[in-house]
CSV table of C-alpha atoms in Angstrom, one decimal:
chain,number,residue,atom,x,y,z
A,9,MET,CA,52.8,26.8,138.6
A,10,SER,CA,56.0,27.2,136.6
A,11,TYR,CA,54.3,26.2,133.4
A,12,ASP,CA,51.7,28.9,133.8
A,13,ARG,CA,54.4,31.5,134.6
A,14,TYR,CA,56.3,30.7,131.4
A,15,LEU,CA,53.1,30.9,129.3
A,16,LYS,CA,52.2,34.3,130.7
A,17,ALA,CA,55.7,35.7,130.0
A,18,ALA,CA,55.6,34.5,126.4
A,19,LEU,CA,52.2,36.1,125.8
A,20,ALA,CA,53.4,39.3,127.3
A,21,GLY,CA,56.5,39.4,125.0
A,22,PHE,CA,54.3,38.7,122.0
A,23,ALA,CA,52.0,41.5,122.8
A,24,LEU,CA,54.8,43.9,123.2
A,25,SER,CA,56.3,43.0,119.8
A,26,VAL,CA,53.0,43.3,118.1
A,27,THR,CA,52.5,46.7,119.6
A,28,ALA,CA,56.0,47.9,118.5
A,29,ALA,CA,55.4,46.7,114.9
A,30,ALA,CA,52.0,48.4,114.8
A,31,SER,CA,53.6,51.7,116.0
A,32,ALA,CA,56.3,51.5,113.2
A,33,LEU,CA,53.7,50.8,110.6
A,34,ALA,CA,51.7,53.8,111.9
A,35,GLN,CA,54.7,56.1,111.6
A,36,ASP,CA,55.6,54.9,108.1
A,37,SER,CA,52.1,55.6,106.9
A,38,ALA,CA,51.8,59.0,108.6
A,39,LEU,CA,54.7,60.7,106.5
A,40,ARG,CA,55.5,60.0,102.9
A,41,VAL,CA,57.8,62.1,100.7
A,42,LEU,CA,56.1,63.0,97.4
A,43,ARG,CA,58.7,63.1,94.6
A,44,GLY,CA,56.5,64.1,91.8
A,45,THR,CA,57.5,64.1,88.1
A,46,ALA,CA,61.1,65.4,87.6
A,47,SER,CA,61.6,68.3,85.2
A,48,SER,CA,64.6,70.0,83.8
A,49,ALA,CA,66.2,73.0,85.6
A,50,LEU,CA,64.9,76.5,84.8
A,51,ASP,CA,67.7,78.9,84.2
A,52,ILE,CA,66.9,82.6,84.7
A,53,PRO,CA,69.2,85.6,84.4
A,54,MET,CA,69.2,88.0,87.3
A,55,ASN,CA,66.7,90.8,87.0
A,56,ARG,CA,65.1,89.0,84.0
A,57,ALA,CA,61.7,87.3,83.9
A,58,VAL,CA,60.5,84.2,82.0
A,59,VAL,CA,57.0,82.8,81.4
A,60,VAL,CA,56.7,79.0,81.7
A,61,GLU,CA,53.7,76.8,80.9
A,62,SER,CA,52.6,73.6,82.6
A,63,ASP,CA,51.1,70.6,80.7
A,64,VAL,CA,48.9,69.8,83.7
A,65,PRO,CA,46.6,72.4,85.3
A,66,PHE,CA,47.6,73.4,88.8
A,67,THR,CA,45.8,75.0,91.6
A,68,GLU,CA,48.6,75.9,93.9
A,69,LEU,CA,52.3,76.9,93.4
A,70,SER,CA,55.0,77.9,95.9
A,71,ILE,CA,58.7,79.0,95.8
A,72,ALA,CA,61.2,77.7,98.4
A,73,ASN,CA,63.2,81.0,98.7
A,74,PRO,CA,61.4,84.1,97.6
A,75,GLY,CA,64.6,86.1,97.9
A,76,ILE,CA,66.1,84.3,94.9
A,77,ALA,CA,63.1,84.2,92.6
A,78,ASP,CA,59.6,85.7,92.6
A,79,ILE,CA,56.6,83.9,91.1
A,80,SER,CA,53.0,84.7,90.1
A,81,SER,CA,50.3,82.7,88.2
A,82,LEU,CA,48.9,84.1,85.0
A,83,SER,CA,46.5,81.2,84.6
A,84,ASP,CA,46.0,77.6,85.7
A,85,ARG,CA,48.8,76.6,83.3
A,86,THR,CA,51.1,79.7,83.0
A,87,ILE,CA,53.6,80.9,85.6
A,88,TYR,CA,55.6,84.2,85.6
A,89,VAL,CA,59.1,83.8,87.2
A,90,LEU,CA,61.4,86.7,88.0
A,91,GLY,CA,65.1,86.2,89.0
A,92,LYS,CA,66.1,88.4,91.9
A,93,GLU,CA,69.4,87.2,93.4
A,94,PRO,CA,71.9,84.6,92.2
A,95,GLY,CA,71.3,81.2,93.7
A,96,ARG,CA,69.2,78.0,93.5
A,97,THR,CA,65.7,77.3,94.8
A,98,THR,CA,62.7,75.0,94.1
A,99,LEU,CA,59.3,75.8,92.5
A,100,THR,CA,56.5,73.4,93.5
A,101,LEU,CA,53.2,72.8,91.6
A,102,LEU,CA,50.2,71.1,93.2
A,103,ALA,CA,46.9,69.8,91.6
A,104,ALA,CA,43.4,70.4,92.8
A,105,ASP,CA,43.3,67.2,94.9
A,106,GLY,CA,46.6,68.2,96.6
A,107,ARG,CA,48.6,65.8,94.5
A,108,LEU,CA,52.2,66.9,93.7
A,109,ILE,CA,52.6,67.7,90.0
A,110,THR,CA,56.3,68.5,89.9
A,111,ASN,CA,59.3,70.2,91.6
A,112,VAL,CA,61.3,72.5,89.3
A,113,ASP,CA,64.9,73.6,90.1
A,114,VAL,CA,65.2,77.3,89.5
A,115,HIS,CA,68.8,78.6,88.8
A,116,VAL,CA,69.2,82.4,89.0
A,117,SER,CA,72.6,83.5,87.6
A,118,PRO,CA,74.2,86.8,86.6
A,119,ASP,CA,73.2,88.1,83.2
A,120,MET,CA,76.1,86.7,81.1
A,121,ALA,CA,74.8,88.0,77.8
A,122,GLU,CA,74.8,91.6,79.0
A,123,PHE,CA,78.1,91.2,80.9
A,124,LYS,CA,79.9,89.8,77.8
A,125,GLU,CA,78.4,92.7,75.7
A,126,ARG,CA,79.7,95.3,78.2
A,127,LEU,CA,83.1,93.6,78.5
A,128,THR,CA,83.5,93.7,74.7
A,129,GLN,CA,82.6,97.4,74.6
A,130,ILE,CA,84.9,98.4,77.5
A,131,LEU,CA,87.9,96.1,76.7
A,132,PRO,CA,87.8,95.5,72.9
A,133,GLY,CA,90.3,93.0,71.5
A,134,GLU,CA,91.0,91.2,74.9
A,135,ASN,CA,90.9,87.4,74.9
A,136,ILE,CA,88.7,87.0,78.0
A,137,GLU,CA,86.5,83.9,78.5
A,138,VAL,CA,83.4,84.2,80.8
A,139,ARG,CA,81.8,81.2,82.5
A,140,THR,CA,79.4,80.7,85.4
A,141,ALA,CA,80.2,78.4,88.3
A,142,ASN,CA,78.2,78.0,91.6
A,143,ASP,CA,76.2,81.2,91.1
A,144,GLY,CA,79.4,83.2,90.3
A,145,ILE,CA,81.5,84.4,87.4
A,146,VAL,CA,84.8,82.8,86.4
A,147,LEU,CA,87.1,84.9,84.2
A,148,SER,CA,89.9,83.3,82.3
A,149,GLY,CA,92.2,84.1,79.4
A,150,THR,CA,95.1,86.5,78.8
A,151,VAL,CA,94.9,90.3,78.9
A,152,SER,CA,97.4,92.8,77.7
A,153,SER,CA,98.0,94.7,80.9
A,154,ALA,CA,97.3,94.7,84.6
A,155,ALA,CA,95.1,97.8,84.3
A,156,ARG,CA,92.8,96.0,81.9
A,157,LEU,CA,92.7,93.0,84.2
A,158,ASP,CA,91.5,95.3,87.1
A,159,ARG,CA,88.9,96.8,84.8
A,160,ALA,CA,87.5,93.4,83.9
A,161,LEU,CA,87.3,92.4,87.6
A,162,ASP,CA,85.6,95.6,88.5
A,163,LEU,CA,83.0,95.1,85.8
A,164,ALA,CA,82.4,91.5,86.9
A,165,GLN,CA,81.8,92.6,90.5
A,166,ARG,CA,78.9,94.7,89.3
A,167,TYR,CA,77.1,91.5,88.1
A,168,ALA,CA,78.2,89.1,90.8
A,169,PRO,CA,79.4,90.9,93.9
A,170,ASP,CA,82.0,88.9,95.9
A,171,ARG,CA,81.5,85.9,93.6
A,172,VAL,CA,84.1,86.5,90.9
A,173,SER,CA,87.0,84.1,90.3
A,174,ASN,CA,90.0,85.4,88.5
A,175,LEU,CA,91.9,82.9,86.4
A,176,MET,CA,93.2,85.5,84.0
A,177,SER,CA,96.9,86.1,83.3
A,178,VAL,CA,98.7,89.2,82.1
A,179,GLY,CA,100.6,88.9,78.8
A,180,GLY,CA,103.4,90.9,77.3
A,181,THR,CA,106.5,92.2,79.0
A,182,GLN,CA,106.2,92.5,82.7
A,183,GLN,CA,109.8,93.1,83.7
A,184,VAL,CA,111.1,96.6,84.3
A,185,MET,CA,114.7,97.7,84.3
A,186,LEU,CA,115.1,101.0,86.1
A,187,LYS,CA,118.2,103.2,85.3
A,188,VAL,CA,118.8,105.9,87.9
A,189,ARG,CA,121.4,108.6,87.5
A,190,PHE,CA,122.7,110.6,90.5
A,191,ALA,CA,124.7,113.7,89.5
A,192,GLU,CA,126.1,116.1,92.0
A,193,MET,CA,128.4,119.1,91.5
A,194,GLN,CA,130.0,121.1,94.3
A,195,ARG,CA,131.9,124.4,93.8
A,196,SER,CA,133.6,126.3,96.6
A,197,VAL,CA,135.6,129.6,96.7
A,198,SER,CA,137.2,131.1,99.7
A,199,LYS,CA,139.4,134.3,100.1
A,200,ALA,CA,141.1,135.8,103.0
A,201,LEU,CA,143.2,138.9,103.5
A,202,SER,CA,144.9,139.9,106.8
A,203,SER,CA,147.7,142.1,107.9
A,204,SER,CA,150.1,142.4,110.9
A,205,LEU,CA,152.1,145.4,112.1
A,206,SER,CA,155.0,145.2,114.5
A,207,LEU,CA,156.9,148.1,116.1
A,208,ASN,CA,160.0,147.5,118.2
A,209,GLY,CA,162.9,149.8,119.3
A,210,SER,CA,164.8,151.2,122.1
A,211,SER,CA,162.6,154.3,122.1
A,212,LEU,CA,159.8,152.2,123.6
A,213,GLN,CA,160.0,151.8,127.3
A,214,ASN,CA,161.0,148.3,128.6
A,215,GLY,CA,161.4,147.1,125.0
A,216,ARG,CA,157.6,147.0,124.4
A,217,ASN,CA,156.4,146.1,120.9
A,218,ILE,CA,153.0,146.4,119.2
A,219,ARG,CA,151.6,144.1,116.6
A,220,GLY,CA,148.5,144.9,114.6
A,221,GLY,CA,146.1,143.1,112.4
A,222,THR,CA,144.5,139.8,113.3
A,223,ASN,CA,147.2,139.0,115.8
A,224,THR,CA,147.5,142.4,117.6
A,225,THR,CA,149.3,142.0,120.9
A,226,VAL,CA,151.2,144.1,123.3
A,227,GLY,CA,154.1,142.2,124.8
A,228,GLN,CA,156.1,142.9,128.0
A,229,THR,CA,159.3,141.5,126.7
A,230,GLY,CA,161.1,143.3,123.9
A,231,ILE,CA,162.3,141.4,120.9
A,232,THR,CA,165.6,141.9,119.1
A,233,ASN,CA,164.2,141.5,115.6
A,234,SER,CA,160.6,142.4,115.1
A,235,LEU,CA,160.5,141.1,111.6
A,236,ASN,CA,161.4,137.6,112.4
A,237,ASN,CA,159.0,137.6,115.4
A,238,ILE,CA,155.9,138.4,113.3
A,239,ILE,CA,156.3,135.6,110.8
A,240,PRO,CA,153.9,132.8,111.7
A,241,THR,CA,155.4,129.4,112.5
A,242,ALA,CA,152.8,127.6,110.4
A,243,ASN,CA,151.6,129.8,107.5
A,244,ASP,CA,148.6,128.4,105.5
A,245,SER,CA,148.4,131.5,103.3
A,246,ASN,CA,149.1,131.0,99.6
A,247,GLY,CA,150.6,134.5,99.4
A,248,ALA,CA,152.6,136.4,102.1
A,249,PHE,CA,154.3,139.8,101.7
A,250,LEU,CA,156.8,140.9,104.3
A,251,LEU,CA,158.0,144.5,104.5
A,252,GLY,CA,160.3,146.0,107.1
A,253,PHE,CA,162.2,149.2,107.6
A,254,GLY,CA,163.9,151.1,110.4
A,255,ALA,CA,163.4,154.7,111.5
A,256,GLY,CA,166.0,155.7,113.9
A,257,GLY,CA,165.9,153.4,116.9
A,258,VAL,CA,162.5,152.0,115.9
A,259,GLU,CA,162.1,148.9,113.7
A,260,VAL,CA,158.8,148.6,111.8
A,261,GLY,CA,157.6,145.3,110.3
A,262,VAL,CA,154.5,144.7,108.1
A,263,LEU,CA,153.2,141.3,107.1
A,264,LEU,CA,150.4,140.9,104.6
A,265,GLU,CA,148.8,137.4,104.2
A,266,ALA,CA,146.4,136.4,101.4
A,267,LEU,CA,144.6,133.2,100.9
A,268,GLU,CA,142.5,132.2,97.9
A,269,ALA,CA,141.1,128.6,97.4
A,270,ARG,CA,138.8,127.1,94.8
A,271,GLY,CA,137.5,123.6,94.5
A,272,VAL,CA,135.3,121.6,92.2
A,273,VAL,CA,133.9,118.1,93.0
A,274,ARG,CA,131.7,116.0,90.7
A,275,SER,CA,130.1,112.8,91.7
A,276,LEU,CA,128.0,110.5,89.5
A,277,ALA,CA,126.4,107.1,90.2
A,278,GLU,CA,124.2,105.1,87.8
A,279,PRO,CA,122.7,102.0,89.4
A,280,ASN,CA,120.5,99.8,87.2
A,281,LEU,CA,118.0,97.3,88.7
A,282,THR,CA,115.4,95.0,87.2
A,283,ALA,CA,112.2,93.7,88.8
A,284,LEU,CA,109.0,92.0,88.0
A,285,SER,CA,105.9,94.2,87.7
A,286,GLY,CA,104.4,94.6,91.2
A,287,GLN,CA,107.4,93.3,93.0
A,288,GLN,CA,109.9,95.3,95.1
A,289,ALA,CA,113.6,95.4,94.3
A,290,THR,CA,116.4,96.8,96.4
A,291,PHE,CA,120.0,97.8,95.6
A,292,LEU,CA,122.9,99.0,97.8
A,293,ALA,CA,126.4,99.7,96.7
A,294,GLY,CA,128.4,100.9,99.6
A,295,GLY,CA,128.9,99.5,103.1
A,296,GLU,CA,127.7,99.5,106.7
A,297,TYR,CA,129.1,101.8,109.4
A,298,PRO,CA,129.3,100.5,113.0
A,299,VAL,CA,127.6,102.7,115.6
A,300,PRO,CA,127.8,101.8,119.3
A,301,VAL,CA,124.4,101.9,121.1
A,302,SER,CA,123.8,101.8,124.8
A,303,ASN,CA,121.2,99.2,126.0
A,304,ASP,CA,118.8,99.6,128.9
A,305,ASP,CA,121.1,97.5,131.1
A,306,GLY,CA,124.0,99.8,130.4
A,307,ALA,CA,125.8,97.4,128.0
A,308,ILE,CA,127.1,98.6,124.7
A,309,SER,CA,126.0,97.0,121.5
A,310,VAL,CA,126.9,97.7,117.9
A,311,GLU,CA,124.4,98.6,115.2
A,312,TYR,CA,125.3,98.9,111.5
A,313,LYS,CA,124.0,101.8,109.4
A,314,PRO,CA,124.1,101.4,105.6
A,315,PHE,CA,125.7,104.0,103.4
A,316,GLY,CA,126.4,104.4,99.7
A,317,VAL,CA,124.1,104.3,96.8
A,318,GLU,CA,120.6,102.9,97.8
A,319,LEU,CA,117.7,102.2,95.5
A,320,ASN,CA,114.3,100.7,96.4
A,321,PHE,CA,111.6,100.6,93.8
A,322,THR,CA,108.4,98.8,92.9
A,323,PRO,CA,107.4,99.0,89.2
A,324,ARG,CA,103.9,98.4,87.9
A,325,VAL,CA,103.1,98.0,84.2
A,326,VAL,CA,99.8,99.8,84.0
A,327,ASP,CA,98.8,99.7,80.4
A,328,GLY,CA,100.9,98.8,77.4
A,329,ASP,CA,104.2,100.6,77.9
A,330,ILE,CA,103.0,102.9,80.7
A,331,ILE,CA,104.9,102.2,83.9
A,332,ASN,CA,104.1,103.3,87.4
A,333,LEU,CA,107.1,103.6,89.7
A,334,GLU,CA,107.1,103.8,93.4
A,335,LEU,CA,110.8,104.4,94.5
A,336,LEU,CA,113.2,105.5,97.1
A,337,ALA,CA,116.6,106.7,96.0
A,338,ALA,CA,119.4,107.9,98.3
A,339,VAL,CA,123.1,108.7,98.2
A,340,SER,CA,125.0,108.8,101.5
A,341,GLY,CA,128.6,109.0,102.7
A,342,ILE,CA,130.6,109.2,105.9
A,343,ASP,CA,131.3,112.8,106.9
A,344,PRO,CA,134.2,112.9,109.5
A,345,SER,CA,134.0,116.7,109.8
A,346,ASN,CA,130.8,116.3,111.8
A,347,SER,CA,132.0,113.6,114.2
A,348,PHE,CA,130.6,113.0,117.7
A,349,SER,CA,132.6,111.8,120.7
A,350,ALA,CA,131.1,110.3,123.8
A,351,ASN,CA,132.4,107.8,126.4
A,352,GLY,CA,135.6,107.2,124.5
A,353,PHE,CA,133.8,106.5,121.2
A,354,GLU,CA,134.1,108.8,118.2
A,355,ILE,CA,131.2,108.4,115.7
A,356,SER,CA,131.3,110.1,112.3
A,357,ALA,CA,128.2,111.7,110.9
A,358,PHE,CA,126.7,111.0,107.4
A,359,SER,CA,125.9,113.2,104.5
A,360,ARG,CA,122.7,111.9,102.9
A,361,ARG,CA,120.6,113.0,99.9
A,362,GLU,CA,117.3,111.1,99.7
A,363,THR,CA,114.1,111.2,97.7
A,364,SER,CA,110.9,109.1,97.9
A,365,THR,CA,108.2,109.6,95.3
A,366,THR,CA,105.8,107.9,92.8
A,367,VAL,CA,105.9,108.8,89.1
A,368,GLU,CA,104.4,107.4,85.9
A,369,MET,CA,105.9,107.4,82.5
A,370,ARG,CA,106.3,105.4,79.3
A,371,ASP,CA,109.0,102.9,78.4
A,372,GLY,CA,112.3,104.7,77.7
A,373,GLU,CA,111.1,108.1,79.0
A,374,SER,CA,113.1,110.0,81.6
A,375,PHE,CA,112.0,112.0,84.6
A,376,ALA,CA,114.0,114.3,86.9
A,377,ILE,CA,112.4,113.2,90.2
A,378,ALA,CA,114.6,115.4,92.5
A,379,GLY,CA,116.9,118.4,92.4
A,380,LEU,CA,118.7,120.5,94.9
A,381,LEU,CA,120.3,123.9,94.5
A,382,SER,CA,122.3,125.1,97.6
A,383,ASP,CA,124.2,128.3,97.9
A,384,ASP,CA,126.0,129.1,101.1
A,385,PHE,CA,127.7,132.5,101.5
A,386,THR,CA,129.9,133.8,104.3
A,387,ASP,CA,131.5,137.2,104.6
A,388,LEU,CA,133.5,138.1,107.7
A,389,SER,CA,135.4,141.3,108.5
A,390,GLY,CA,137.5,141.9,111.7
A,391,GLN,CA,139.6,144.8,112.9
A,392,VAL,CA,141.2,146.3,115.9
A,393,PRO,CA,138.7,148.7,117.5
A,394,TRP,CA,139.2,152.3,116.7
A,395,ILE,CA,142.5,151.8,115.1
A,396,GLY,CA,141.0,149.9,112.2
A,397,ASP,CA,138.7,152.9,111.4
A,398,VAL,CA,141.7,155.2,110.7
A,399,PRO,CA,141.9,155.9,107.0
A,400,ILE,CA,144.7,154.2,105.0
A,401,LEU,CA,146.7,153.2,108.1
A,402,GLY,CA,143.7,151.3,109.5
A,403,ALA,CA,143.9,148.8,106.7
A,404,LEU,CA,146.9,147.3,108.4
A,405,PHE,CA,144.7,146.5,111.4
A,406,ARG,CA,141.9,144.9,109.5
A,407,SER,CA,141.2,141.4,108.1
A,408,ALA,CA,138.5,140.1,105.8
A,409,GLU,CA,137.4,136.5,104.9
A,410,TYR,CA,135.0,135.5,102.2
A,411,SER,CA,133.7,132.0,101.3
A,412,ARG,CA,131.0,130.6,99.1
A,413,ARG,CA,129.9,127.1,98.5
A,414,GLN,CA,127.4,126.0,95.8
A,415,THR,CA,125.9,122.5,95.4
A,416,GLU,CA,123.7,121.1,92.6
A,417,LEU,CA,122.1,117.7,92.8
A,418,VAL,CA,119.7,116.0,90.3
A,419,ILE,CA,118.3,112.5,90.2
A,420,ILE,CA,117.0,111.2,86.9
A,421,VAL,CA,115.1,107.9,86.4
A,422,THR,CA,114.5,106.0,83.2
A,423,PRO,CA,112.4,102.8,83.1
A,424,HIS,CA,112.7,100.2,80.3
A,425,LEU,CA,110.5,97.1,79.6
A,426,VAL,CA,113.0,94.3,79.2
A,427,SER,CA,112.9,90.6,78.4
A,428,PRO,CA,115.5,87.9,79.3
A,429,THR,CA,118.0,86.9,76.7
A,430,ARG,CA,120.6,84.1,76.2
A,431,GLY,CA,123.6,84.3,78.5
A,432,MET,CA,126.0,84.2,75.7
A,433,ALA,CA,124.7,87.5,74.4
A,434,LEU,CA,125.8,89.3,77.6
A,435,ALA,CA,129.3,90.4,78.3
A,436,LEU,CA,130.9,91.3,81.6
A,437,PRO,CA,133.7,93.8,82.2
A,438,THR,CA,136.0,91.0,83.1
A,439,ASP,CA,135.3,88.8,80.1
A,440,ARG,CA,138.1,90.3,78.0
A,441,VAL,CA,140.7,89.8,80.7
A,442,ARG,CA,142.5,86.5,81.2
A,443,PRO,CA,145.2,85.6,83.7
A,444,PRO,CA,148.7,85.7,82.0
A,445,SER,CA,150.8,82.6,81.5
A,446,GLU,CA,154.3,82.4,82.9
A,447,GLN,CA,155.6,83.3,79.4
A,448,ASP,CA,153.5,86.4,79.2
A,449,LEU,CA,154.3,87.5,82.7
A,450,PHE,CA,158.0,86.9,82.9
A,451,LEU,CA,159.2,87.2,79.4
A,452,PHE,CA,157.0,89.9,78.0
A,453,GLY,CA,155.9,91.7,81.2
A,454,ARG,CA,152.2,91.3,80.4
A,455,VAL,CA,149.7,91.4,83.3
A,456,THR,CA,147.0,89.8,81.1
A,457,ALA,CA,147.0,86.9,78.6
A,458,ALA,CA,147.9,87.9,75.0
A,459,SER,CA,144.9,85.9,73.6
A,460,ALA,CA,141.4,87.3,74.0
A,461,PRO,CA,138.0,85.6,73.5
A,462,THR,CA,136.6,85.8,70.0
A,463,ARG,CA,133.0,84.6,70.4
A,464,GLY,CA,129.8,85.8,72.0
A,465,GLY,CA,129.5,89.0,73.9
A,466,ALA,CA,133.0,88.7,75.4
A,467,GLY,CA,134.5,88.6,71.9
A,468,GLU,CA,132.6,91.7,71.0
A,469,VAL,CA,134.0,93.5,74.0
A,470,ALA,CA,137.5,92.3,73.3
A,471,ARG,CA,137.4,93.6,69.8
A,472,GLN,CA,136.6,97.2,70.9
A,473,ASP,CA,139.3,99.8,71.0
A,474,PHE,CA,139.8,101.0,74.5
A,475,MET,CA,142.7,103.3,73.7
A,476,GLY,CA,142.0,107.0,74.3
A,477,SER,CA,139.9,109.0,76.7
A,478,TYR,CA,137.1,106.9,78.3
A,479,GLY,CA,134.9,107.4,81.3
A,480,TYR,CA,133.6,110.6,82.8
A,481,VAL,CA,135.4,113.7,81.7
A,482,MET,CA,134.9,117.0,83.6
A,483,ASP,CA,135.5,120.2,81.6
A,484,GLU,CA,136.9,123.0,83.6
């Protein structure tokens, strides 16, 4: 019984293995990949057509992706192929018996011949190399300006949208030094004329006295000397005229006060700053002013506000020596006259002149980017009511003040294309000054060394004659 059982199990296992092998053979014979005869790739420019001819007659042809290329048969050996979109696809040819003749790789790429022709017409003289890679355009080489680089990229986008690789670099000078001149002139004039009249004497009841002009008062207590009483304790007037006389028992005192002030202020700043084309540069010469700030929880913190000469600019070399400037320039200072007090803190205000603009100019040219003309005028006249309207005598009871303030401000910018140089060719203001030796200091009283540098930029500065009038001179 056991022998029969083993024999049946062996026969069953053999039958299963034969069945599995037969199934595998059936599957292999049911599907077979037809390779066909390999042929070289067919390169077609976009929106261009080519006619190809087969050595073997075919009865059927197909294209894998009709969106890349379109086909039509002209005869049993001739095929018309039109490139529609950049990309790769496969063209298949079959014989009458269904046999695969060949598979052809079709490469549709941008029309490089037309693109190079247009590139030469639009940007003549530029060293730009054009290549194709993965159905796109690769641009390399050196162009003369950033504007020409952008034009080349825009043109390439027409032929290969979103498939342009930029390997170009911009040659020439791409560093810009900006020279900014802040010039401000302030002129002020103020005039004041006032008078005071005092009467005192025994003829007035209870020793009453009368004072006229800007300080007209009627006092209850008589004074022994009216003239001394009407002289101000602190007189800011540049001119004061005192006249007094007596008429019987009455003493008359007249005080005329005149003030005239003129002032001229000139301020000038010339910051220079260098930056690479397309990069922002900042400059601040001044300081930071602490300002107390109350937080949400009631605590006091300190914030610092910058002041002084500020300059922020972004240069862009557009084409050749044409420079596009996007800049912010400001001059600010602390103004204690407009201070603010709160909770025991006194905060000064700021006077600030600021401009923000974008201009375009050539190397070395100048532009006045901002200007301000301000003219403030004040005229004030005061008098004692009714008495001041009396002819001649009323002038003693009137006062007049006049003030005028004029301000002129102009900001001028000048860009320059610059290149780096050797450090020895540059000189600092301190290069010609050396600390003195003990002999120079104690024996000869010199605050600097007697010897000066003789080489490089420092030597050139040391040889200059600094005697005479130097710096900014204001003519009055």
